[in-house]
Each structure stands twice: as structure tokens, then as C-alpha cells.
Amino acid sequence: MREILGRRRRLLSRRDNGKSDLISAALTFATAWQWPVLPGIGLEAGGRRDGVRCACPDPECTVPGAHPFDPGLLAATTDERMVRWWWTNRPEAPIVLATGAPSGASEGRAPCAVSLPAVAGARALAAFDRRDVRLGPVIATPERLAILVAPYSMEQLGELLYAQDFVPGSLRFHGEGGYLALPPSISGAGQVRWERAPLPGSAAPWVPDVEAVVGTVVDALTRTGVSAPEL
């Protein structure tokens, strides 16, 4: 009897196509971690990779599926009822984090991120490990890695970058007013997943300051020769 019930649960999970995972994850981000989220626009029907197109009107969209459209970024929220309504009505929508936005808690803001191409990202993670630098969650797609960091100001970031001899164009910063797709979303770049998953628990995961990250990721990009912007 247990075997039959287990098989039935697996079949139901397959039929669900990960929709329940998306709403569950969105609710965790918003309510348990107080990260403001909103649904991404998603992809046009028919395929995820080759020939994939964003559902937005821009035929040259550089982040297909993984950006806000309607509602806009300012609608990001930690309100459980709103999040539940969004993903009940759009169960396959990517989960988009409003980086650096007010968290909805009594104090604090959502994390920001530093992202770089996947090959250089793997080199950077290895360098952090060798140096015993503590990292928080790291998000990955087949093309890029994004290291979550504590919120920072533009002045703070400018000083950090000014101190570098060279800043590769493929390095991206997702700060206040920015956004980032969260696992387990599907975007035009493929599956969004945790390269380094948050530790289990109900509290928002710890993230390092941006100062602890910039120098190593710039070095990793320079060593791999990745300097031109990558879309």
C-alpha cells in the first residue's frame, strides 16, 4: 500500500511540472526571509533554449523570461496574500527578487548580488574556498553565477571598483533598483538553481559584504580572459 501511495505522489509531482515548488519557494522568500519578490514575465510557449523568446514585446530581450513586466518592479512585496495570488494565477512564472529593496520587515533590505559568467564563476568559488572566505547562497544558470551579498550603496560600490586596476565588462551588479531570478525558476538562460544552497532554517540566509567578493571575482574574470559584456 505504501508503495502505491508513493508512486501516486511521484506521478502527481510530475503532472504538477514543478508549479507547487515555485509557489512554495516564492512564499518562503517573501514570508520567511522577507525578500520582496514578484512574478517574472516568463517565456513564450514552445521551448526553453534554442529559439526561445521572452513573452515581453522586445524581440531582442537580453534576459528572456526573467524580468518583471506587469506588475512592474516596484510592486515587489513580502505580503503572503499577494504572493499566493500571483502564483496561484501564474503558477509557472519565474520568481524575481527586487535586489536591495526594503524588506518589509521592521528593518533591513533584500540582498544584492554580483554575477559573472559561469566559467569564471567556478574559478572564483574555488578561490574563495582556498582563502577560507565565507559565502552565502550562490545562484546559477547554465551561463552565469550570482553571489548574493549584503545591500550596498552606489557610493560604496564606486569606491570598490575605483580601487581595481581593471573591471571586466562581463561583471554585473544587481543593486538597489535591480532584480534577479531565484530558484527554481526557468528562464531563457535555462534552469535557475542553487550552486550553493542556503542552510536549512526559517530565517533569511546570511550573506557577505560586497567588499569580501569584488576583488576575487574581478581576478577570476581577468584570469579567464572574460572582459567583454556577455548577454
C-alpha positions as semicolon CSV with decimal commas, in nm:
position;residue;x (nm);y (nm);z (nm)
1;M;0,000;0,000;0,000
2;R;0,284;0,239;0,085
3;E;0,448;0,164;-0,250
4;I;0,126;0,250;-0,437
5;L;0,084;0,576;-0,244
6;G;0,446;0,670;-0,306
7;R;0,409;0,603;-0,678
8;R;0,093;0,813;-0,688
9;R;0,271;1,105;-0,522
10;R;0,552;1,082;-0,778
11;L;0,304;1,081;-1,064
12;L;0,120;1,381;-0,922
13;S;0,452;1,560;-0,881
14;R;0,532;1,501;-1,248
15;R;0,192;1,631;-1,357
16;D;0,249;1,938;-1,147
17;N;0,564;2,020;-1,350
18;G;0,723;2,199;-1,057
19;K;0,440;2,452;-1,013
20;S;0,397;2,377;-0,644
21;D;0,774;2,416;-0,597
22;L;0,755;2,768;-0,741
23;I;0,474;2,889;-0,517
24;S;0,631;2,723;-0,214
25;A;0,967;2,886;-0,287
26;A;0,807;3,226;-0,351
27;L;0,624;3,210;-0,019
28;T;0,944;3,113;0,164
29;F;1,138;3,402;0,013
30;A;0,863;3,655;0,085
31;T;0,724;3,550;0,421
32;A;1,001;3,357;0,599
33;W;1,300;3,550;0,462
34;Q;1,128;3,886;0,400
35;W;1,272;3,915;0,048
36;P;1,042;4,122;-0,178
37;V;0,951;3,920;-0,486
38;L;0,721;3,939;-0,786
39;P;0,648;3,717;-1,087
40;G;0,871;3,739;-1,392
41;I;0,711;3,771;-1,732
42;G;0,805;3,417;-1,841
43;L;0,866;3,271;-2,186
44;E;0,659;3,226;-2,497
45;A;0,513;2,878;-2,533
46;G;0,724;2,621;-2,713
47;G;1,078;2,555;-2,600
48;R;1,318;2,694;-2,345
49;R;1,653;2,725;-2,514
50;D;1,703;2,732;-2,892
51;G;1,478;2,993;-3,045
52;V;1,335;3,082;-2,706
53;R;1,163;3,417;-2,682
54;C;1,060;3,629;-2,390
55;A;0,688;3,692;-2,351
56;C;0,756;4,066;-2,349
57;P;0,722;4,276;-2,668
58;D;1,101;4,324;-2,709
59;P;1,232;4,076;-2,969
60;E;1,589;4,146;-2,852
61;C;1,523;4,096;-2,480
62;T;1,854;4,021;-2,308
63;V;1,706;3,842;-2,005
64;P;1,417;3,645;-2,158
65;G;1,153;3,545;-1,909
66;A;1,349;3,653;-1,604
67;H;1,244;4,015;-1,564
68;P;0,937;4,200;-1,434
69;F;0,681;4,334;-1,679
70;D;0,331;4,352;-1,538
71;P;0,336;4,419;-1,249
72;G;0,649;4,634;-1,253
73;L;0,945;4,603;-1,020
74;L;0,804;4,848;-0,765
75;A;0,522;4,601;-0,697
76;A;0,763;4,352;-0,535
77;T;0,628;4,255;-0,195
78;T;0,661;4,029;0,107
79;D;0,285;4,012;0,153
80;E;0,174;3,648;0,171
81;R;-0,171;3,706;0,022
82;M;-0,033;3,891;-0,279
83;V;0,241;3,635;-0,344
84;R;-0,004;3,348;-0,312
85;W;-0,248;3,521;-0,552
86;W;0,023;3,585;-0,811
87;W;0,149;3,227;-0,824
88;T;-0,197;3,075;-0,799
89;N;-0,289;3,265;-1,114
90;R;0,051;3,226;-1,282
91;P;0,193;2,902;-1,138
92;E;0,482;2,879;-1,387
93;A;0,601;3,239;-1,350
94;P;0,969;3,284;-1,264
95;I;1,037;3,424;-0,917
96;V;1,207;3,763;-0,938
97;L;1,383;3,920;-0,640
98;A;1,388;4,301;-0,614
99;T;1,751;4,335;-0,507
100;G;1,832;4,593;-0,242
101;A;1,465;4,683;-0,190
102;P;1,308;4,743;0,153
103;S;1,244;4,402;0,301
104;G;0,905;4,464;0,456
105;A;1,044;4,371;0,796
106;S;1,089;4,632;1,067
107;E;1,441;4,691;0,941
108;G;1,678;4,568;0,671
109;R;1,675;4,532;0,295
110;A;1,680;4,250;0,044
111;P;2,019;4,112;-0,061
112;C;2,202;4,235;-0,368
113;A;2,417;4,022;-0,599
114;V;2,737;4,014;-0,800
115;S;2,717;3,797;-1,112
116;L;2,970;3,673;-1,364
117;P;2,996;3,413;-1,643
118;A;2,985;3,050;-1,529
119;V;3,345;2,953;-1,615
120;A;3,491;3,248;-1,429
121;G;3,238;3,193;-1,152
122;A;3,365;2,840;-1,090
123;R;3,718;2,978;-1,067
124;A;3,603;3,245;-0,822
125;L;3,427;2,993;-0,596
126;A;3,741;2,778;-0,586
127;A;3,945;3,087;-0,492
128;F;3,705;3,174;-0,211
129;D;3,736;2,820;-0,078
130;R;4,117;2,830;-0,085
131;R;4,113;3,157;0,107
132;D;3,852;3,035;0,357
133;V;3,621;3,321;0,263
134;R;3,268;3,252;0,385
135;L;2,997;3,285;0,122
136;G;2,622;3,276;0,150
137;P;2,388;3,141;-0,120
138;V;2,509;3,132;-0,480
139;I;2,262;3,116;-0,769
140;A;2,346;2,954;-1,103
141;T;2,213;2,918;-1,456
142;P;2,398;2,730;-1,731
143;E;2,551;3,066;-1,832
144;R;2,618;3,265;-1,514
145;L;2,674;3,255;-1,138
146;A;2,536;3,515;-0,898
147;I;2,682;3,555;-0,548
148;L;2,433;3,706;-0,305
149;V;2,578;3,991;-0,097
150;A;2,457;4,238;0,164
151;P;2,290;4,558;0,038
152;Y;2,534;4,830;-0,066
153;S;2,517;5,192;-0,181
154;M;2,629;5,316;-0,522
155;E;2,897;5,525;-0,349
156;Q;3,029;5,216;-0,174
157;L;3,035;5,018;-0,497
158;G;3,201;5,304;-0,686
159;E;3,487;5,319;-0,436
160;L;3,541;4,944;-0,459
161;L;3,553;4,946;-0,838
162;Y;3,777;5,255;-0,848
163;A;4,033;5,064;-0,640
164;Q;4,055;4,791;-0,907
165;D;4,310;4,819;-1,188
166;F;4,059;4,682;-1,437
167;V;3,690;4,592;-1,414
168;P;3,573;4,342;-1,679
169;G;3,255;4,436;-1,864
170;S;3,103;4,093;-1,803
171;L;3,081;4,161;-1,429
172;R;2,729;4,263;-1,330
173;F;2,594;4,419;-1,013
174;H;2,234;4,372;-0,902
175;G;2,185;4,651;-0,651
176;E;1,902;4,876;-0,543
177;G;1,651;4,904;-0,827
178;G;1,778;4,579;-0,981
179;Y;1,640;4,228;-0,997
180;L;1,749;3,865;-1,012
181;A;1,564;3,540;-1,088
182;L;1,554;3,296;-0,797
183;P;1,543;2,913;-0,795
184;P;1,361;2,707;-0,910
185;S;1,259;2,942;-1,193
186;I;1,300;2,864;-1,561
187;S;1,434;3,148;-1,775
188;G;1,567;3,186;-2,127
189;A;1,909;3,101;-1,985
190;G;1,775;2,767;-1,857
191;Q;1,707;2,633;-1,510
192;V;1,782;2,867;-1,220
193;R;1,927;2,665;-0,933
194;W;2,131;2,691;-0,615
195;E;2,501;2,641;-0,680
196;R;2,542;2,680;-0,305
197;A;2,210;2,640;-0,132
198;P;2,102;2,831;0,179
199;L;2,135;2,641;0,503
200;P;1,806;2,491;0,625
201;G;1,606;2,709;0,858
202;S;1,333;2,968;0,868
203;A;1,550;3,281;0,896
204;A;1,687;3,466;0,594
205;P;2,029;3,327;0,500
206;W;2,345;3,517;0,590
207;V;2,526;3,693;0,303
208;P;2,874;3,853;0,294
209;D;2,951;4,220;0,237
210;V;3,027;4,317;-0,120
211;E;3,382;4,416;-0,017
212;A;3,460;4,050;0,052
213;V;3,359;3,949;-0,300
214;V;3,462;4,209;-0,559
215;G;3,839;4,159;-0,564
216;T;3,818;3,783;-0,609
217;V;3,557;3,790;-0,886
218;V;3,749;4,059;-1,077
219;D;4,063;3,847;-1,051
220;A;3,876;3,535;-1,169
221;L;3,738;3,719;-1,472
222;T;4,076;3,867;-1,561
223;R;4,247;3,529;-1,541
224;T;3,989;3,363;-1,765
225;G;4,004;3,647;-2,014
226;V;3,634;3,725;-1,987
227;S;3,624;4,100;-2,029
228;A;3,355;4,177;-2,288
229;P;2,991;4,202;-2,179
230;E;2,807;3,873;-2,204
231;L;2,432;3,876;-2,255
